[in-house]
C-alpha positions as semicolon CSV with decimal commas, in nm:
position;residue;x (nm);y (nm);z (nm)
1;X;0,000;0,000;0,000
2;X;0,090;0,340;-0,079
3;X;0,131;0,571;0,287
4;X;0,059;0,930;0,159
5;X;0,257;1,187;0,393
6;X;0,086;1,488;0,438
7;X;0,275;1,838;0,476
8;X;0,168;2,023;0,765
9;X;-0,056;2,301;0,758
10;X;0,227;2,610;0,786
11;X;-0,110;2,796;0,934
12;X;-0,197;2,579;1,227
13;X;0,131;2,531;1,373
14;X;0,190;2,901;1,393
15;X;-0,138;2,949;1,529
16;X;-0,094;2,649;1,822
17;X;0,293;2,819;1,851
18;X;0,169;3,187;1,926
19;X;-0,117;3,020;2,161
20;X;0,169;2,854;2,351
21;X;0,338;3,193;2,401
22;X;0,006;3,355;2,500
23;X;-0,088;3,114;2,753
24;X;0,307;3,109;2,886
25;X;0,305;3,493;2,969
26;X;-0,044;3,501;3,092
27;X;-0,111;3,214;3,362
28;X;0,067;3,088;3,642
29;X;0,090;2,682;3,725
30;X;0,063;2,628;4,125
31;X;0,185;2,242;4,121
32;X;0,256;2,036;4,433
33;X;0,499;2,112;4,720
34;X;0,779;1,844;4,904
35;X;0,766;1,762;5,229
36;X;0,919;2,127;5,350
37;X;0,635;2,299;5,203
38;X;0,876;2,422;4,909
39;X;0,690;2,394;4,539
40;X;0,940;2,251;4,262
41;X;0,888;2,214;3,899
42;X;1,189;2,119;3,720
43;X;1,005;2,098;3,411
44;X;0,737;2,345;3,482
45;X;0,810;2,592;3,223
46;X;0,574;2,855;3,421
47;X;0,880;2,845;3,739
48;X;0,917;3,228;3,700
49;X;0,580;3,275;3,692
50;X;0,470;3,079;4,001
51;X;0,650;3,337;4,252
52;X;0,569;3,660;4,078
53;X;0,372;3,963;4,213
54;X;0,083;3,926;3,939
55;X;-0,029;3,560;4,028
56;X;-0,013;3,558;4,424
57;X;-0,399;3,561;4,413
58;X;-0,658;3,385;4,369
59;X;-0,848;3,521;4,095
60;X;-1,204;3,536;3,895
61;X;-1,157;3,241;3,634
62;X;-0,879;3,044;3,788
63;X;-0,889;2,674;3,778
64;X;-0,775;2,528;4,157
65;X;-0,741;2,250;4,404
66;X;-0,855;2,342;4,759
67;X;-0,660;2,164;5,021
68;X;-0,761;2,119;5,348
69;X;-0,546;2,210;5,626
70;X;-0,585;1,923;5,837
71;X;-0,612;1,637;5,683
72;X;-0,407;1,709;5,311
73;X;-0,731;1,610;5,137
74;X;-0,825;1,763;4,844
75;X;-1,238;1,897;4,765
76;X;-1,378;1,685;4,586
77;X;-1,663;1,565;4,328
78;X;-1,755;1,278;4,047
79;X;-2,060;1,159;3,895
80;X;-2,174;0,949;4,195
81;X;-2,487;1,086;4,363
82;X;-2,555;1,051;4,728
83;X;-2,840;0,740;4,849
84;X;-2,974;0,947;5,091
85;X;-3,070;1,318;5,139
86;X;-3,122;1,537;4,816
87;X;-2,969;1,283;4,648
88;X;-2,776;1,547;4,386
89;X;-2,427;1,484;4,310
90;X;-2,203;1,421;4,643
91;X;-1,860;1,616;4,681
92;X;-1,573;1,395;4,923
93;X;-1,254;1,451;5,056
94;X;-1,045;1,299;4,819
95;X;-0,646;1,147;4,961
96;X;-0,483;1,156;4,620
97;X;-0,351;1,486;4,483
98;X;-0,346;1,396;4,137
99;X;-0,699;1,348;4,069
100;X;-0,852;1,576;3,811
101;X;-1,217;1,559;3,977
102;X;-1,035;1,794;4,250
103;X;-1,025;2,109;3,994
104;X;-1,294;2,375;4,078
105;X;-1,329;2,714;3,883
106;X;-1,370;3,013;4,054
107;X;-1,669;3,208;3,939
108;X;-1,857;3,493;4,019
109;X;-2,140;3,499;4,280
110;X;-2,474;3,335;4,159
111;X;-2,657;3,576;3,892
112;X;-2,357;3,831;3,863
113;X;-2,002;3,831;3,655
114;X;-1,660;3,885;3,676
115;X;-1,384;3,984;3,512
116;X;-1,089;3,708;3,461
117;X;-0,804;3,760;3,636
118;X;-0,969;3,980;3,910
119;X;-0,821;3,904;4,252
120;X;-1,104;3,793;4,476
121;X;-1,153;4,047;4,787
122;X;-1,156;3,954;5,163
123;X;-1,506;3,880;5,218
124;X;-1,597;3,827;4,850
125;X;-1,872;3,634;4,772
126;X;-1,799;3,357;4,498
127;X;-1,933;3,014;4,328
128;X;-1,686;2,703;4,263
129;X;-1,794;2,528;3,981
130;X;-1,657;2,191;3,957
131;X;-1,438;2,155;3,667
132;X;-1,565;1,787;3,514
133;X;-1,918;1,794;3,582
134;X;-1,994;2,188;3,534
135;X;-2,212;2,187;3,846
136;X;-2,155;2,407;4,145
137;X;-2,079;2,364;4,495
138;X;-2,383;2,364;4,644
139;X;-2,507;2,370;5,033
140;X;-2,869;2,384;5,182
141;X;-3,080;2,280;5,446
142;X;-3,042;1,864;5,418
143;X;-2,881;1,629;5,652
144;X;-2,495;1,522;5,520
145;X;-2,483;1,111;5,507
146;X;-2,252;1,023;5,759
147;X;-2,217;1,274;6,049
148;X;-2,610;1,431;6,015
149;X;-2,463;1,775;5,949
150;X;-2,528;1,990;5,679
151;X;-2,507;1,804;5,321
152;X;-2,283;1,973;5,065
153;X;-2,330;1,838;4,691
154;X;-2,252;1,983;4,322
155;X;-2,591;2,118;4,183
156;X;-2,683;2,287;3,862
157;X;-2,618;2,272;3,507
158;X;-2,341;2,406;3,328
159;X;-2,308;2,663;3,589
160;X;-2,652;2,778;3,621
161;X;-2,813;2,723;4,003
162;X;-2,917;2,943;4,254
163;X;-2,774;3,095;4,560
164;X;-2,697;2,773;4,748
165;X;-2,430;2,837;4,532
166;X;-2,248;3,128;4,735
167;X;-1,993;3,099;4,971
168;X;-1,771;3,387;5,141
169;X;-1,437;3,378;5,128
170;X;-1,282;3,467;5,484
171;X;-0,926;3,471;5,469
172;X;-0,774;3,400;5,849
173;X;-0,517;3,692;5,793
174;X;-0,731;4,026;5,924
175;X;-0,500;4,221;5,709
176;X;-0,581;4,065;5,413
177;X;-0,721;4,246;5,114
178;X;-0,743;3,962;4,897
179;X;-0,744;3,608;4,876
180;X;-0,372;3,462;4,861
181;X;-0,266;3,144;4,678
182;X;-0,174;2,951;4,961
183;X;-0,289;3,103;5,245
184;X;-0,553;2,988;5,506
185;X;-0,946;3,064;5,408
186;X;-1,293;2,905;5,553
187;X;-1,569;2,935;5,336
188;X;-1,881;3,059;5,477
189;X;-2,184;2,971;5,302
190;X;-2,403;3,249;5,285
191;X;-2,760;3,122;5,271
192;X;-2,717;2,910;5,624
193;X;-2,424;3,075;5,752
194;X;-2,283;2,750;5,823
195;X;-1,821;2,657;5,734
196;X;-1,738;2,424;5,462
197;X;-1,586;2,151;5,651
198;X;-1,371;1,780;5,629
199;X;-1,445;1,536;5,886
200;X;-1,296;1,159;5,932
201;X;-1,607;1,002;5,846
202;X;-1,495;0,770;5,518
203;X;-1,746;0,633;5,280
204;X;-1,740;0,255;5,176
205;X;-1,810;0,158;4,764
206;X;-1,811;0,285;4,515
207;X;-1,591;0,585;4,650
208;X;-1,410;0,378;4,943
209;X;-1,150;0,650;5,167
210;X;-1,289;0,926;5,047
211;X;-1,442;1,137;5,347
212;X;-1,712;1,372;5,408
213;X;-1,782;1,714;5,308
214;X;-2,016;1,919;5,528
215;X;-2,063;2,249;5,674
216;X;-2,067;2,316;6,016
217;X;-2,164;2,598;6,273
218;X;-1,880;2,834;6,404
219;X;-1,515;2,828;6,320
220;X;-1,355;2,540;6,545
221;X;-1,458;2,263;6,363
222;X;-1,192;2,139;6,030
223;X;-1,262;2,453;5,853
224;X;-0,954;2,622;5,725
225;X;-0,876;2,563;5,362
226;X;-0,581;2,670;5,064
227;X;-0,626;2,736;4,699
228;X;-0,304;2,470;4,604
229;X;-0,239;2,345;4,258
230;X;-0,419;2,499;3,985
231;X;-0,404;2,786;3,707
232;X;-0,368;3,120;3,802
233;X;-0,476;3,413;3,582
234;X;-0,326;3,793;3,680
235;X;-0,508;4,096;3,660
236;X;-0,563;4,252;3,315
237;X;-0,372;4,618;3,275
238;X;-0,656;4,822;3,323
239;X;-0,583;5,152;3,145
């Protein structure tokens, strides 16, 4: 048989080459820290971007992993709904760091917009929309599975919801304008006024040591939170 080899379109490789550079000068990849807390990418061809001024925060549009502070788990969701409850779409705890069900997008509060690449304020009120299902992280007035606190699930579609959608962002620094890559948050959720929380309680098949998402009254319980690996988008010049 005769293999016919094509020549490249001249077109599309420029085009996918000057995308490259775009996305390279514009975004900032957070990736995953050693065991002294120091972040190394020896292939990570965004190093010089990671530490600079412009991607510190945590901005409208960016694409994250929220860690929780005591345990190392990573938020969570997946297409497995809950048995029990409202039975909508459950959001775990999940061990492993490299699972892409942990991305969330940051998004604006439910009904308004944002610009990408605006930091989000101390106190600002925002949605997560989970990356691979396009629903949002949702909390309301239904008893969580395990612990009988309040249940947390994904809800909506493609973004749309309502405002069981909207959680503050407190960061735990009083002098904080904005919210910081890295730096301790709780997540306040503003129709029950209840903390997104991580408790020990693990869940059995399908999603076996994966733990429970809830949110709790007051501050004490596991509430304190970081924006960890992800894509981070600066500010646009604003002229």
């Amino acid at each position: 048989r005769i293999r016919v080899h094509q020549q490249p379109n001249i077109m599309k490789v420029w085009t996918i080459l000057l995308l490259l550079v775009i996305v390279q000068t514009s975004i900032a990849w957070w990736g995953n820290e050693d065991e002294n807390g120091h972040h190394h990418h020896d292939d990570d061809p965004y190093q010089e971007l990671i530490h600079s001024e412009e991607h510190q925060y945590v901005s409208c549009g960016s694409v994250i992993k929220l860690k929780h502070l005591d345990t190392d788990f990573r938020l969570h969701s997946h297409e497995v709904a809950y048995g029990s409850g409202s039975g909508q779409q459950s959001v775990t705890g999940q061990k492993l760091h490299n699972d892409p069900n942990s991305y969330w997008i940051v998004r604006s509060s439910n009904g308004n917009t944002c610009v990408q690449g605006d930091p989000i304020p101390k106190n600002g009120i925002i949605r997560l929309q989970h990356h691979s299902t396009k629903k949002n992280l949702h909390s309301h007035l239904q008893k969580s599975p395990l612990t009988g606190t309040q249940e947390v699930s994904c809800y909506g579609e493609n973004g749309r919801g309502d405002t069981g959608d909207n959680f503050k962002v407190e960061p735990l620094d009083s002098s904080a304008e904005f919210w910081k890559r890295g730096e301790p948050v709780r997540f306040h959720h503003v129709d029950t006024g209840k903390y997104l929380s991580l408790n020990n309680k693990e869940y059995g098949n399908p999603i076996p040591g994966q733990r429970e998402i809830s949110c709790v009254g007051g501050k004490a319980g596991k509430t304190r939170w970081a924006a960890e690996e992800g894509i981070y988008f600066p500010q646009k010049n604003k002229e």
